[in-house]
Every structure is written in structure tokens, then in C-alpha cells.
Amino acid sequence: MAKLLTQKLEQLQNAFYLSAEQVREIAEKLQTEMTGGLSGQSSLQMLPTFMQLPAGSETGTFLAVDFGGTNVRLQLVELLGQGQYAVKKQHSCRLKDPSGRYDFTARETTGEALFDFLAGQIASFMEDACAASLGLTFSFPCRQLAANKAVLLHWTKEFQTSAVIGREIMSLLSAALAGRGLAWLQPAALINDTTGTLLTAAYSNPHADIGSICGTGHNTCYFEAKAPAMIINMEAGNFKHFPLTKYDRLLDSNSRQPGAQLLEKAVAGRYLGEICRLILLDMVEQGLLFRGKIPALLRQQQTIDTSELALLAADDTPSLLHIDRWLAAKHNIYPTTLTDRQVLKKIALTVILRSARLVGATYIGILQQLDPGLQRPHVIGLDGSLFEKMPGYLAKVQELLQEIFKDKAERISPVLTGSGSGIGAAIAAAVCADK
Ligand code: BGC
């Protein structure tokens, strides 16, 4: 590798790598922000959810509606008690059609149209399904008014749908359901996806006290045992006390809400590919990659998604064949040198590693806050595409916990809850029904 390129890569890795010392500092800042957030002065909103943890004995069949960042997933969930459940039926649809026929995340769409689309999907789903009530997971910052009512505070994840901010979400869904003849479907609970993930983990494990998502967006919640005891939705994606690179600043200034959700923009699936694109573009412009020729797609925002990032990071073939094919097929760059491809892989790994260490640093802060000295076991329920699909991502978070907590890391179990964000809506509906 030419000297300049090696230097550039080193600079990049230094800017993105978080040492153990930096991780400790970030964790401490997070603790300060957690305390500040509970009294209203922080980048963390620390939203009360009024939701308790389940006993694991709740039973019944519920419709779970999971309104995430990219998809809406409907599930008919039967809670069997003893921490067991069965998904009887499920259906998923995208909020933005990849071929451009519709986009319910755009400014041109109204809340009414969005919820009518959702009600239409629910109406077809319920044709051969039986449930009397529904739990809704709505993965955005909301002020909770009651267990089944919450007002959207603001959009995140680049959503722009009009006439939803400031409105009560369950009423929007209920009105749309009534319009489709489904007024009988009882709206039992409305929760954040992190709450759903924690509820799912806690349904089968009494030590679960943290729930976290790293998918299109990022956020974490935990169970606050001090009175009034309840799950707190931290809105951790808005945390901002960590080192930003020039690429983070650029991505932020190109985003729809500059200055907001800085942690989310550094760790979540909606943004990781874009960070990579900005780094690549910079390197090509400096003549360090692809013989200095800028592929057209690299000039356009959001042209690398997280699954492509996973492909770059996971290519273990000696000649980086998968990366070669991806460059040829998607970017029309052919032939490429092995060095080009190695650089691409390094960039992907660097961006992914920082994401995992940043997310891990926030868990360290939360654990230190909940249980200084780590006296008891903790289960962290995890959901989202980074945990589920990014090769090695969860292992990197676990390695960091070991690096910082040493032997005591054994007391912490990060567990994948597999669609926990949605299943949790059914559990929440059951918890509310049992009250
Ligand atoms: C939202 C959170 C949500 C997270 C994960 C963020 O953009 O603000 O409420 O939990 O994404 O979906």
C-alpha cells in the first residue's frame, strides 16, 4: 500500500477508535446525563413510560403492531405464560416502497394517510385472525399520557410525514381502524420499541432490566426501581458527549435535523452506510482509491445501505471477491485493485467497530448507574438489524463489556430477543389487561 494511503487509513482508524479510557469517559458522561435527564436538563429525554415489568405468567392472544423505522410488522401473538409465547401469524410491509410507488415517511404524506395505510394492512391481516385487542409499538420519542396513549414529540430516523407531531398516536390509529370497520379492536397499549424489547426479555427472565435497539435507529430503556418504579425510555440516540469525526459533522449537516440524534447518527443502520460513503468519497477525491475516479453513485447521499456494509465487512475471500462483484454491479467500477477492496473492507470494519463500542459504552454507563459495583445479574434485551444481522457486532459489544468490567462482565448477559420490539407490544397489552 502506498505510504499516503497507509497514513490516511491510520488517521481514520485513530479518529474512529474508542480506547478503553474514552469508553469510560463516555460512560461517565452518560451517567451524568441520565441524572440530568430525570430533572429535565440533558440530551437524554428520559421519558416515563408508566409501564411495569411482566411477571411472565400473563396469557392471551393479542395483535402486535410494530411500527419501526423501515417496516410495519403485524403479529398475532399468543402468550402462553411461564415466559413462553407463540407467533401464530405474521405479515410485514415497508413504509417506503423501494420501487417508488409510495412513501409514507415523506413530508408529502399526512398522518391520516399513513395510519389509513396501516389500518388497511391490519384489516387484511385480521380477516383470518382472532384477537380482541392490540398493542402498538411506535418507535419514536413520545410523551406518554396513559398506557395506551402517547403524543409524538418529534420524528427521528429522517421521517417527515406531515401532521403527526404533537398528536396522540393511538387516536390516529383508532380513527383509521374505525374507518375500516375495525372499531371493535381494543387499543390496549402503546410502547416504544426499546420497552417492547425489555418486556420480551423480562417475560422469560427476571434479571432483565435494560432493553435496547440498534436497527434503523438506536435507543435504550431500563427499569427504574426507585419510586415511581417504571421503565424509562432514555431516547439515548440523542446523546452527544462522544468524539465526533469530520464525517459525523458532515453527515449531521446534510441530515433533516442537524444537531439532533448525534449518537444515533454514529451508530444506527440508517446512517452507517452513509458515513462509509462520505469516507470513500473523501479518499477518492484525494486520489487514494479507484485511481481518483469518482463513481456516480458515490456522489449521491444514502447509496450504501447497512446490508451492503455487512457484505463489505464480512468478505473473507482471499481476493475479496464479493466486494469486487458489488463494486462492479452496483457502482460500475471494474476492474478494481485488491488494495481498493482492502481499503473498503477496512473502512466498513472501522465504522462498525466504532458503532459497537459506542453502544457498549452507553450500556456501561447505564449499568454503573443502576448497580454501581455490579452486585447482581443483569440481562440486556437486544433487537434490531445491527444485532441480528451485522456479523460480529454483538460479539464486539460483549468484548467491550469484558474489557471494562473484567470478571464482573459475567454478570451481564446481552441477549437477542428476536422481534422483541413487536412481541413486547402483546406483552404490554397483557400487562395492562391484568391491572
Ligand atoms: C427513536 C426511538 C427508537 C429508536 C429505535 C429512534 O430514532 O427516537 O424512540 O426507540 O429510534 O427504533
Tab-separated table of C-alpha atoms and ligand atoms in Angstrom:
chain	number	residue	atom	x	y	z
A	1	MET	CA	0.000	0.000	0.000
A	2	ALA	CA	1.347	3.449	-0.871
A	3	LYS	CA	2.633	5.477	2.082
A	4	LEU	CA	-0.013	8.173	1.777
A	5	LEU	CA	-2.821	5.633	1.756
A	6	THR	CA	-1.400	3.831	4.800
A	7	GLN	CA	-1.150	7.154	6.639
A	8	LYS	CA	-4.695	8.096	5.719
A	9	LEU	CA	-6.047	4.762	6.936
A	10	GLU	CA	-4.160	5.137	10.210
A	11	GLN	CA	-5.603	8.621	10.714
A	12	LEU	CA	-9.040	7.279	10.026
A	13	GLN	CA	-8.703	4.417	12.462
A	14	ASN	CA	-7.366	6.766	15.150
A	15	ALA	CA	-10.288	9.122	14.670
A	16	PHE	CA	-12.846	6.310	14.886
A	17	TYR	CA	-11.314	4.019	17.511
A	18	LEU	CA	-12.518	4.498	21.091
A	19	SER	CA	-9.909	3.453	23.647
A	20	ALA	CA	-10.933	1.943	26.995
A	21	GLU	CA	-10.252	5.333	28.571
A	22	GLN	CA	-12.535	7.118	26.105
A	23	VAL	CA	-15.206	4.475	26.669
A	24	ARG	CA	-15.048	5.103	30.450
A	25	GLU	CA	-15.368	8.862	29.875
A	26	ILE	CA	-18.388	8.379	27.606
A	27	ALA	CA	-19.993	6.058	30.162
A	28	GLU	CA	-19.486	8.653	32.909
A	29	LYS	CA	-20.949	11.429	30.766
A	30	LEU	CA	-23.935	9.219	30.082
A	31	GLN	CA	-24.456	8.725	33.820
A	32	THR	CA	-24.401	12.489	34.354
A	33	GLU	CA	-26.878	12.939	31.529
A	34	MET	CA	-29.161	10.245	32.979
A	35	THR	CA	-29.367	12.149	36.253
A	36	GLY	CA	-29.818	15.449	34.408
A	37	GLY	CA	-32.498	13.940	32.164
A	38	LEU	CA	-34.657	12.858	35.073
A	39	SER	CA	-34.760	16.516	36.130
A	40	GLY	CA	-35.208	17.778	32.559
A	41	GLN	CA	-31.675	19.118	31.799
A	42	SER	CA	-29.929	16.795	29.391
A	43	SER	CA	-29.521	15.474	25.867
A	44	LEU	CA	-31.415	12.415	27.196
A	45	GLN	CA	-35.162	12.861	27.476
A	46	MET	CA	-35.607	10.007	29.999
A	47	LEU	CA	-39.317	9.643	29.188
A	48	PRO	CA	-41.575	7.985	31.771
A	49	THR	CA	-43.487	5.053	30.243
A	50	PHE	CA	-45.752	4.123	33.216
A	51	MET	CA	-45.014	0.540	32.189
A	52	GLN	CA	-44.086	-2.157	34.694
A	53	LEU	CA	-42.166	-5.366	34.047
A	54	PRO	CA	-44.233	-8.507	33.328
A	55	ALA	CA	-44.427	-11.449	35.736
A	56	GLY	CA	-44.041	-13.968	32.911
A	57	SER	CA	-47.418	-15.526	33.731
A	58	GLU	CA	-49.523	-13.224	31.504
A	59	THR	CA	-51.600	-15.095	28.920
A	60	GLY	CA	-53.901	-14.325	25.983
A	61	THR	CA	-53.808	-13.674	22.253
A	62	PHE	CA	-53.067	-10.171	21.017
A	63	LEU	CA	-52.425	-8.370	17.784
A	64	ALA	CA	-48.979	-6.763	17.966
A	65	VAL	CA	-48.407	-3.864	15.576
A	66	ASP	CA	-44.734	-2.923	15.321
A	67	PHE	CA	-44.265	0.442	13.632
A	68	GLY	CA	-40.492	0.649	13.254
A	69	GLY	CA	-38.193	2.735	11.135
A	70	THR	CA	-38.370	0.835	7.863
A	71	ASN	CA	-41.204	-1.689	8.155
A	72	VAL	CA	-44.500	-2.250	9.851
A	73	ARG	CA	-44.819	-5.760	11.196
A	74	LEU	CA	-48.106	-7.325	12.278
A	75	GLN	CA	-48.023	-10.382	14.514
A	76	LEU	CA	-50.701	-12.466	16.116
A	77	VAL	CA	-49.052	-13.393	19.400
A	78	GLU	CA	-50.271	-15.978	21.853
A	79	LEU	CA	-48.783	-15.535	25.312
A	80	LEU	CA	-48.652	-18.918	26.972
A	81	GLY	CA	-47.386	-17.949	30.445
A	82	GLN	CA	-44.150	-19.241	32.020
A	83	GLY	CA	-42.275	-16.890	29.765
A	84	GLN	CA	-43.405	-18.725	26.610
A	85	TYR	CA	-45.146	-17.320	23.561
A	86	ALA	CA	-46.036	-18.369	20.026
A	87	VAL	CA	-46.347	-16.198	16.933
A	88	LYS	CA	-49.402	-17.595	15.146
A	89	LYS	CA	-49.219	-15.438	12.062
A	90	GLN	CA	-47.205	-12.510	10.791
A	91	HIS	CA	-47.003	-10.015	7.972
A	92	SER	CA	-44.567	-7.259	7.179
A	93	CYS	CA	-44.736	-4.315	4.811
A	94	ARG	CA	-42.454	-1.418	4.014
A	95	LEU	CA	-43.290	2.183	4.815
A	96	LYS	CA	-41.429	3.313	1.730
A	97	ASP	CA	-41.796	1.301	-1.449
A	98	PRO	CA	-38.299	0.590	-2.886
A	99	SER	CA	-39.674	0.997	-6.416
A	100	GLY	CA	-41.055	4.436	-5.532
A	101	ARG	CA	-44.831	3.787	-5.703
A	102	TYR	CA	-45.444	5.203	-2.221
A	103	ASP	CA	-43.521	6.746	0.647
A	104	PHE	CA	-45.323	7.151	3.967
A	105	THR	CA	-42.223	8.678	5.548
A	106	ALA	CA	-42.184	11.747	3.275
A	107	ARG	CA	-43.402	15.280	4.018
A	108	GLU	CA	-45.989	14.989	1.214
A	109	THR	CA	-47.827	12.243	3.166
A	110	THR	CA	-50.133	13.074	6.074
A	111	GLY	CA	-50.621	11.201	9.333
A	112	GLU	CA	-54.147	10.284	8.185
A	113	ALA	CA	-52.824	8.645	5.015
A	114	LEU	CA	-50.094	6.834	6.936
A	115	PHE	CA	-52.494	5.408	9.539
A	116	ASP	CA	-55.079	4.545	6.910
A	117	PHE	CA	-52.385	2.506	5.146
A	118	LEU	CA	-51.632	0.792	8.453
A	119	ALA	CA	-55.335	0.136	9.141
A	120	GLY	CA	-55.698	-1.341	5.643
A	121	GLN	CA	-52.849	-3.761	6.355
A	122	ILE	CA	-54.428	-4.659	9.720
A	123	ALA	CA	-57.859	-5.200	8.089
A	124	SER	CA	-56.464	-7.772	5.628
A	125	PHE	CA	-54.406	-9.407	8.379
A	126	MET	CA	-57.426	-9.787	10.682
A	127	GLU	CA	-59.571	-11.467	8.014
A	128	ASP	CA	-58.446	-14.857	9.300
A	129	ALA	CA	-57.008	-13.951	12.694
A	130	CYS	CA	-58.687	-13.642	16.040
A	131	ALA	CA	-57.720	-11.132	18.749
A	132	ALA	CA	-59.800	-8.667	20.721
A	133	SER	CA	-57.104	-6.127	21.497
A	134	LEU	CA	-53.899	-4.744	20.111
A	135	GLY	CA	-50.599	-3.448	21.373
A	136	LEU	CA	-48.812	-0.845	19.284
A	137	THR	CA	-45.057	-0.388	19.241
A	138	PHE	CA	-44.309	3.086	17.960
A	139	SER	CA	-40.558	3.628	17.690
A	140	PHE	CA	-40.277	7.387	18.091
A	141	PRO	CA	-39.956	9.791	21.034
A	142	CYS	CA	-43.379	10.162	22.642
A	143	ARG	CA	-44.833	11.751	25.759
A	144	GLN	CA	-46.878	9.002	27.330
A	145	LEU	CA	-50.331	10.115	28.538
A	146	ALA	CA	-51.581	6.682	29.599
A	147	ALA	CA	-50.582	3.065	28.958
A	148	ASN	CA	-52.324	3.223	25.566
A	149	LYS	CA	-51.906	6.898	24.681
A	150	ALA	CA	-48.839	8.886	23.679
A	151	VAL	CA	-48.105	12.093	21.816
A	152	LEU	CA	-45.334	12.177	19.197
A	153	LEU	CA	-42.746	14.740	20.341
A	154	HIS	CA	-40.747	14.780	17.123
A	155	TRP	CA	-39.756	12.497	14.285
A	156	THR	CA	-36.355	10.823	14.080
A	157	LYS	CA	-34.724	8.484	11.504
A	158	GLU	CA	-35.329	11.116	8.778
A	159	PHE	CA	-39.124	10.683	8.897
A	160	GLN	CA	-41.043	13.740	7.720
A	161	THR	CA	-44.693	12.646	7.469
A	162	SER	CA	-46.882	15.745	7.962
A	163	ALA	CA	-49.457	16.368	10.674
A	164	VAL	CA	-48.327	13.754	13.196
A	165	ILE	CA	-46.014	15.688	15.550
A	166	GLY	CA	-47.936	16.810	18.648
A	167	ARG	CA	-50.783	14.375	18.020
A	168	GLU	CA	-51.892	11.397	20.044
A	169	ILE	CA	-50.864	8.320	18.077
A	170	MET	CA	-53.388	5.736	19.256
A	171	SER	CA	-56.289	8.085	18.375
A	172	LEU	CA	-54.904	8.380	14.849
A	173	LEU	CA	-54.747	4.587	14.567
A	174	SER	CA	-58.175	4.074	16.203
A	175	ALA	CA	-59.833	6.558	13.814
A	176	ALA	CA	-58.263	4.792	10.839
A	177	LEU	CA	-59.337	1.366	12.175
A	178	ALA	CA	-62.903	2.624	12.675
A	179	GLY	CA	-62.872	3.798	9.055
A	180	ARG	CA	-62.101	0.202	8.041
A	181	GLY	CA	-64.835	-1.317	10.251
A	182	LEU	CA	-62.414	-2.423	12.965
A	183	ALA	CA	-63.601	-0.191	15.811
A	184	TRP	CA	-64.020	-3.319	17.998
A	185	LEU	CA	-60.243	-3.881	18.151
A	186	GLN	CA	-59.327	-2.543	21.627
A	187	PRO	CA	-56.210	-0.329	21.760
A	188	ALA	CA	-54.649	-1.781	24.940
A	189	ALA	CA	-51.067	-0.474	24.967
A	190	LEU	CA	-48.701	1.863	23.145
A	191	ILE	CA	-44.984	1.454	23.781
A	192	ASN	CA	-41.561	2.346	22.417
A	193	ASP	CA	-39.626	-0.488	20.705
A	194	THR	CA	-36.937	-0.494	23.428
A	195	THR	CA	-39.695	-1.017	26.011
A	196	GLY	CA	-41.020	-3.873	23.856
A	197	THR	CA	-37.581	-5.458	23.789
A	198	LEU	CA	-37.168	-5.155	27.570
A	199	LEU	CA	-40.672	-6.564	28.182
A	200	THR	CA	-39.914	-9.543	25.932
A	201	ALA	CA	-36.621	-10.262	27.695
A	202	ALA	CA	-38.263	-9.797	31.111
A	203	TYR	CA	-41.193	-12.096	30.225
A	204	SER	CA	-38.829	-15.068	30.451
A	205	ASN	CA	-36.056	-13.680	32.682
A	206	PRO	CA	-36.495	-11.786	35.961
A	207	HIS	CA	-32.991	-10.276	35.676
A	208	ALA	CA	-33.824	-8.308	32.528
A	209	ASP	CA	-33.663	-4.601	33.281
A	210	ILE	CA	-32.341	-2.987	30.085
A	211	GLY	CA	-33.771	-3.076	26.554
A	212	SER	CA	-32.006	-1.694	23.518
A	213	ILE	CA	-32.439	-1.366	19.773
A	214	CYS	CA	-29.795	-0.886	17.141
A	215	GLY	CA	-31.537	-1.088	13.797
A	216	THR	CA	-32.594	1.769	11.551
A	217	GLY	CA	-32.433	3.889	14.729
A	218	HIS	CA	-30.893	3.498	18.150
A	219	ASN	CA	-32.222	3.807	21.674
A	220	THR	CA	-32.191	2.176	25.099
A	221	CYS	CA	-34.577	1.912	28.041
A	222	TYR	CA	-34.166	0.495	31.537
A	223	PHE	CA	-36.266	-0.347	34.531
A	224	GLU	CA	-36.019	2.359	37.188
A	225	ALA	CA	-36.586	0.615	40.511
A	226	LYS	CA	-36.696	3.827	42.555
A	227	ALA	CA	-40.228	5.179	43.118
A	228	PRO	CA	-42.163	5.777	40.991
A	229	ALA	CA	-40.840	2.455	39.653
A	230	MET	CA	-41.314	2.062	35.902
A	231	ILE	CA	-39.495	1.602	32.586
A	232	ILE	CA	-37.769	4.786	31.427
A	233	ASN	CA	-37.305	5.404	27.706
A	234	MET	CA	-33.962	7.210	27.613
A	235	GLU	CA	-34.096	8.324	23.966
A	236	ALA	CA	-30.376	7.528	24.070
A	237	GLY	CA	-29.981	8.246	20.342
A	238	ASN	CA	-29.882	11.943	21.184
A	239	PHE	CA	-26.798	11.575	23.443
A	240	LYS	CA	-23.977	13.782	22.175
A	241	HIS	CA	-20.978	13.539	24.524
A	242	PHE	CA	-18.547	11.493	22.469
A	243	PRO	CA	-15.801	12.376	19.931
A	244	LEU	CA	-17.233	13.371	16.537
A	245	THR	CA	-15.212	12.969	13.334
A	246	LYS	CA	-15.393	15.329	10.368
A	247	TYR	CA	-17.571	12.734	8.627
A	248	ASP	CA	-20.094	12.763	11.504
A	249	ARG	CA	-20.295	16.540	11.259
A	250	LEU	CA	-20.817	16.390	7.508
A	251	LEU	CA	-23.489	13.702	7.798
A	252	ASP	CA	-25.220	15.710	10.510
A	253	SER	CA	-25.225	18.921	8.490
A	254	ASN	CA	-26.734	17.050	5.490
A	255	SER	CA	-29.431	15.470	7.680
A	256	ARG	CA	-33.002	16.652	8.189
A	257	GLN	CA	-32.429	17.637	11.811
A	258	PRO	CA	-28.872	18.903	12.232
A	259	GLY	CA	-27.660	18.761	15.823
A	260	ALA	CA	-30.219	16.126	16.861
A	261	GLN	CA	-29.725	12.380	17.428
A	262	LEU	CA	-25.914	12.549	17.219
A	263	LEU	CA	-25.348	9.145	18.859
A	264	GLU	CA	-27.960	7.572	16.592
A	265	LYS	CA	-26.245	9.121	13.560
A	266	ALA	CA	-22.950	7.494	14.606
A	267	VAL	CA	-24.273	4.024	15.382
A	268	ALA	CA	-27.558	3.164	13.654
A	269	GLY	CA	-28.327	1.390	10.392
A	270	ARG	CA	-29.968	4.426	8.808
A	271	TYR	CA	-26.596	6.201	8.883
A	272	LEU	CA	-23.641	3.762	8.934
A	273	GLY	CA	-23.572	3.231	5.164
A	274	GLU	CA	-23.685	6.980	4.678
A	275	ILE	CA	-20.665	7.503	6.954
A	276	CYS	CA	-18.803	4.958	4.819
A	277	ARG	CA	-19.841	6.721	1.635
A	278	LEU	CA	-18.514	10.039	2.952
A	279	ILE	CA	-15.175	8.464	3.876
A	280	LEU	CA	-14.915	6.743	0.492
A	281	LEU	CA	-15.732	9.929	-1.371
A	282	ASP	CA	-13.068	11.790	0.592
A	283	MET	CA	-10.474	9.143	-0.236
A	284	VAL	CA	-11.348	9.047	-3.929
A	285	GLU	CA	-11.193	12.852	-4.070
A	286	GLN	CA	-7.698	12.676	-2.603
A	287	GLY	CA	-6.750	10.250	-5.364
A	288	LEU	CA	-6.257	7.359	-2.932
A	289	LEU	CA	-8.898	4.977	-4.311
A	290	PHE	CA	-10.274	3.868	-7.699
A	291	ARG	CA	-7.459	5.803	-9.426
A	292	GLY	CA	-9.158	9.006	-8.294
A	293	LYS	CA	-12.251	8.453	-10.466
A	294	ILE	CA	-15.458	9.186	-8.551
A	295	PRO	CA	-18.219	6.671	-9.291
A	296	ALA	CA	-21.516	8.491	-9.928
A	297	LEU	CA	-23.351	6.709	-7.109
A	298	LEU	CA	-20.805	7.817	-4.551
A	299	ARG	CA	-21.870	11.410	-5.169
A	300	GLN	CA	-25.435	10.687	-4.126
A	301	GLN	CA	-26.474	10.530	-0.484
A	302	GLN	CA	-27.695	7.288	1.075
A	303	THR	CA	-26.448	4.994	-1.667
A	304	ILE	CA	-24.860	2.426	0.632
A	305	ASP	CA	-27.163	0.573	2.991
A	306	THR	CA	-26.373	-1.491	6.084
A	307	SER	CA	-26.697	-4.844	4.323
A	308	GLU	CA	-24.031	-3.691	1.857
A	309	LEU	CA	-21.850	-2.606	4.749
A	310	ALA	CA	-22.241	-6.096	6.180
A	311	LEU	CA	-21.164	-7.512	2.814
A	312	LEU	CA	-18.021	-5.336	2.806
A	313	ALA	CA	-17.136	-6.255	6.383
A	314	ALA	CA	-17.798	-9.980	6.031
A	315	ASP	CA	-15.975	-10.705	2.759
A	316	ASP	CA	-13.336	-13.234	3.841
A	317	THR	CA	-12.431	-14.498	0.372
A	318	PRO	CA	-8.684	-14.106	-0.383
A	319	SER	CA	-9.302	-11.747	-3.307
A	320	LEU	CA	-12.313	-10.022	-1.704
A	321	LEU	CA	-14.479	-11.378	-4.463
A	322	HIS	CA	-17.812	-10.281	-3.022
A	323	ILE	CA	-16.597	-6.695	-2.740
A	324	ASP	CA	-15.292	-6.918	-6.300
A	325	ARG	CA	-18.695	-8.082	-7.573
A	326	TRP	CA	-20.533	-5.445	-5.560
A	327	LEU	CA	-18.326	-2.665	-6.943
A	328	ALA	CA	-18.849	-3.890	-10.482
A	329	ALA	CA	-22.592	-4.473	-10.216
A	330	LYS	CA	-23.633	-1.511	-8.120
A	331	HIS	CA	-21.029	1.127	-8.869
A	332	ASN	CA	-19.895	0.037	-12.304
A	333	ILE	CA	-16.290	0.144	-11.096
A	334	TYR	CA	-14.387	-2.567	-12.856
A	335	PRO	CA	-11.657	-3.703	-12.588
A	336	THR	CA	-10.549	-2.699	-9.078
A	337	THR	CA	-7.278	-3.432	-7.349
A	338	LEU	CA	-7.033	-5.690	-4.330
A	339	THR	CA	-5.813	-2.642	-2.394
A	340	ASP	CA	-9.006	-0.726	-3.286
A	341	ARG	CA	-11.069	-3.589	-1.943
A	342	GLN	CA	-8.969	-3.999	1.205
A	343	VAL	CA	-9.417	-0.315	1.947
A	344	LEU	CA	-13.169	-0.627	1.519
A	345	LYS	CA	-13.303	-3.536	3.930
A	346	LYS	CA	-11.160	-1.655	6.467
A	347	ILE	CA	-13.435	1.377	6.299
A	348	ALA	CA	-16.532	-0.752	6.845
A	349	LEU	CA	-14.945	-2.553	9.806
A	350	THR	CA	-13.792	0.735	11.340
A	351	VAL	CA	-17.253	2.296	11.177
A	352	ILE	CA	-18.952	-0.841	12.525
A	353	LEU	CA	-16.452	-1.241	15.382
A	354	ARG	CA	-16.982	2.333	16.494
A	355	SER	CA	-20.738	1.797	16.465
A	356	ALA	CA	-20.471	-1.323	18.650
A	357	ARG	CA	-18.069	0.333	21.124
A	358	LEU	CA	-20.189	3.470	21.391
A	359	VAL	CA	-23.337	1.461	22.025
A	360	GLY	CA	-21.418	-0.705	24.528
A	361	ALA	CA	-20.125	2.433	26.283
A	362	THR	CA	-23.695	3.578	26.891
A	363	TYR	CA	-24.604	0.170	28.388
A	364	ILE	CA	-21.600	0.507	30.710
A	365	GLY	CA	-22.865	3.916	31.850
A	366	ILE	CA	-26.377	2.599	32.463
A	367	LEU	CA	-25.149	-0.464	34.360
A	368	GLN	CA	-22.880	1.667	36.547
A	369	GLN	CA	-25.802	3.949	37.273
A	370	LEU	CA	-28.233	1.137	38.118
A	371	ASP	CA	-25.852	-1.043	40.064
A	372	PRO	CA	-22.509	0.568	40.989
A	373	GLY	CA	-20.113	-2.297	41.678
A	374	LEU	CA	-22.217	-4.727	39.650
A	375	GLN	CA	-23.575	-6.656	42.593
A	376	ARG	CA	-26.334	-8.512	40.745
A	377	PRO	CA	-27.007	-10.126	37.351
A	378	HIS	CA	-28.378	-8.026	34.502
A	379	VAL	CA	-29.960	-9.125	31.252
A	380	ILE	CA	-29.939	-6.640	28.367
A	381	GLY	CA	-32.636	-7.455	25.799
A	382	LEU	CA	-31.465	-6.559	22.290
A	383	ASP	CA	-33.234	-6.199	18.983
A	384	GLY	CA	-32.609	-4.555	15.603
A	385	SER	CA	-30.771	-5.357	12.406
A	386	LEU	CA	-27.278	-4.487	13.652
A	387	PHE	CA	-27.523	-7.031	16.477
A	388	GLU	CA	-29.314	-9.579	14.319
A	389	LYS	CA	-27.546	-9.304	11.004
A	390	MET	CA	-24.226	-7.459	11.267
A	391	PRO	CA	-21.527	-10.131	11.540
A	392	GLY	CA	-19.591	-9.842	14.817
A	393	TYR	CA	-21.492	-6.802	16.093
A	394	LEU	CA	-22.865	-8.316	19.300
A	395	ALA	CA	-19.511	-10.011	19.987
A	396	LYS	CA	-17.808	-6.599	19.824
A	397	VAL	CA	-20.223	-5.199	22.395
A	398	GLN	CA	-19.569	-8.210	24.639
A	399	GLU	CA	-15.792	-7.848	24.250
A	400	LEU	CA	-16.049	-4.249	25.388
A	401	LEU	CA	-18.053	-5.214	28.482
A	402	GLN	CA	-15.293	-7.706	29.336
A	403	GLU	CA	-12.545	-5.177	28.665
A	404	ILE	CA	-14.104	-2.708	31.103
A	405	PHE	CA	-15.776	-4.892	33.748
A	406	LYS	CA	-13.252	-7.801	33.630
A	407	ASP	CA	-14.579	-10.802	35.644
A	408	LYS	CA	-17.745	-8.978	36.637
A	409	ALA	CA	-18.789	-8.919	32.982
A	410	GLU	CA	-20.050	-12.460	33.614
A	411	ARG	CA	-22.965	-10.917	35.472
A	412	ILE	CA	-24.145	-9.153	32.341
A	413	SER	CA	-25.972	-11.096	29.649
A	414	PRO	CA	-26.788	-9.282	26.433
A	415	VAL	CA	-29.446	-11.450	24.750
A	416	LEU	CA	-31.088	-11.224	21.358
A	417	THR	CA	-34.839	-11.128	21.814
A	418	GLY	CA	-35.720	-11.805	18.130
A	419	SER	CA	-38.572	-9.419	17.194
A	420	GLY	CA	-38.810	-8.441	20.842
A	421	SER	CA	-39.861	-4.949	19.880
A	422	GLY	CA	-43.133	-6.317	18.446
A	423	ILE	CA	-43.754	-9.244	20.818
A	424	GLY	CA	-43.374	-6.710	23.635
A	425	ALA	CA	-46.489	-4.899	22.371
A	426	ALA	CA	-48.510	-8.069	23.046
A	427	ILE	CA	-46.905	-8.430	26.486
A	428	ALA	CA	-47.662	-4.760	27.232
A	429	ALA	CA	-51.291	-5.307	26.201
A	430	ALA	CA	-51.483	-8.282	28.584
A	431	VAL	CA	-49.775	-6.392	31.446
A	432	CYS	CA	-52.323	-3.578	31.021
A	433	ALA	CA	-55.260	-6.009	30.825
A	434	ASP	CA	-54.140	-7.663	34.099
A	435	LYS	CA	-54.236	-4.366	36.019
B	1	BGC	C1	-36.265	6.813	18.206
B	1	BGC	C2	-36.508	5.904	19.390
B	1	BGC	C3	-36.459	4.455	18.939
B	1	BGC	C4	-35.171	4.162	18.188
B	1	BGC	C5	-35.068	2.731	17.690
B	1	BGC	C6	-35.002	6.394	17.459
B	1	BGC	O1	-34.859	7.134	16.301
B	1	BGC	O2	-36.141	8.146	18.624
B	1	BGC	O3	-37.744	6.194	20.005
B	1	BGC	O4	-36.559	3.641	20.079
B	1	BGC	O5	-35.065	5.025	17.080
B	1	BGC	O6	-36.071	2.427	16.797
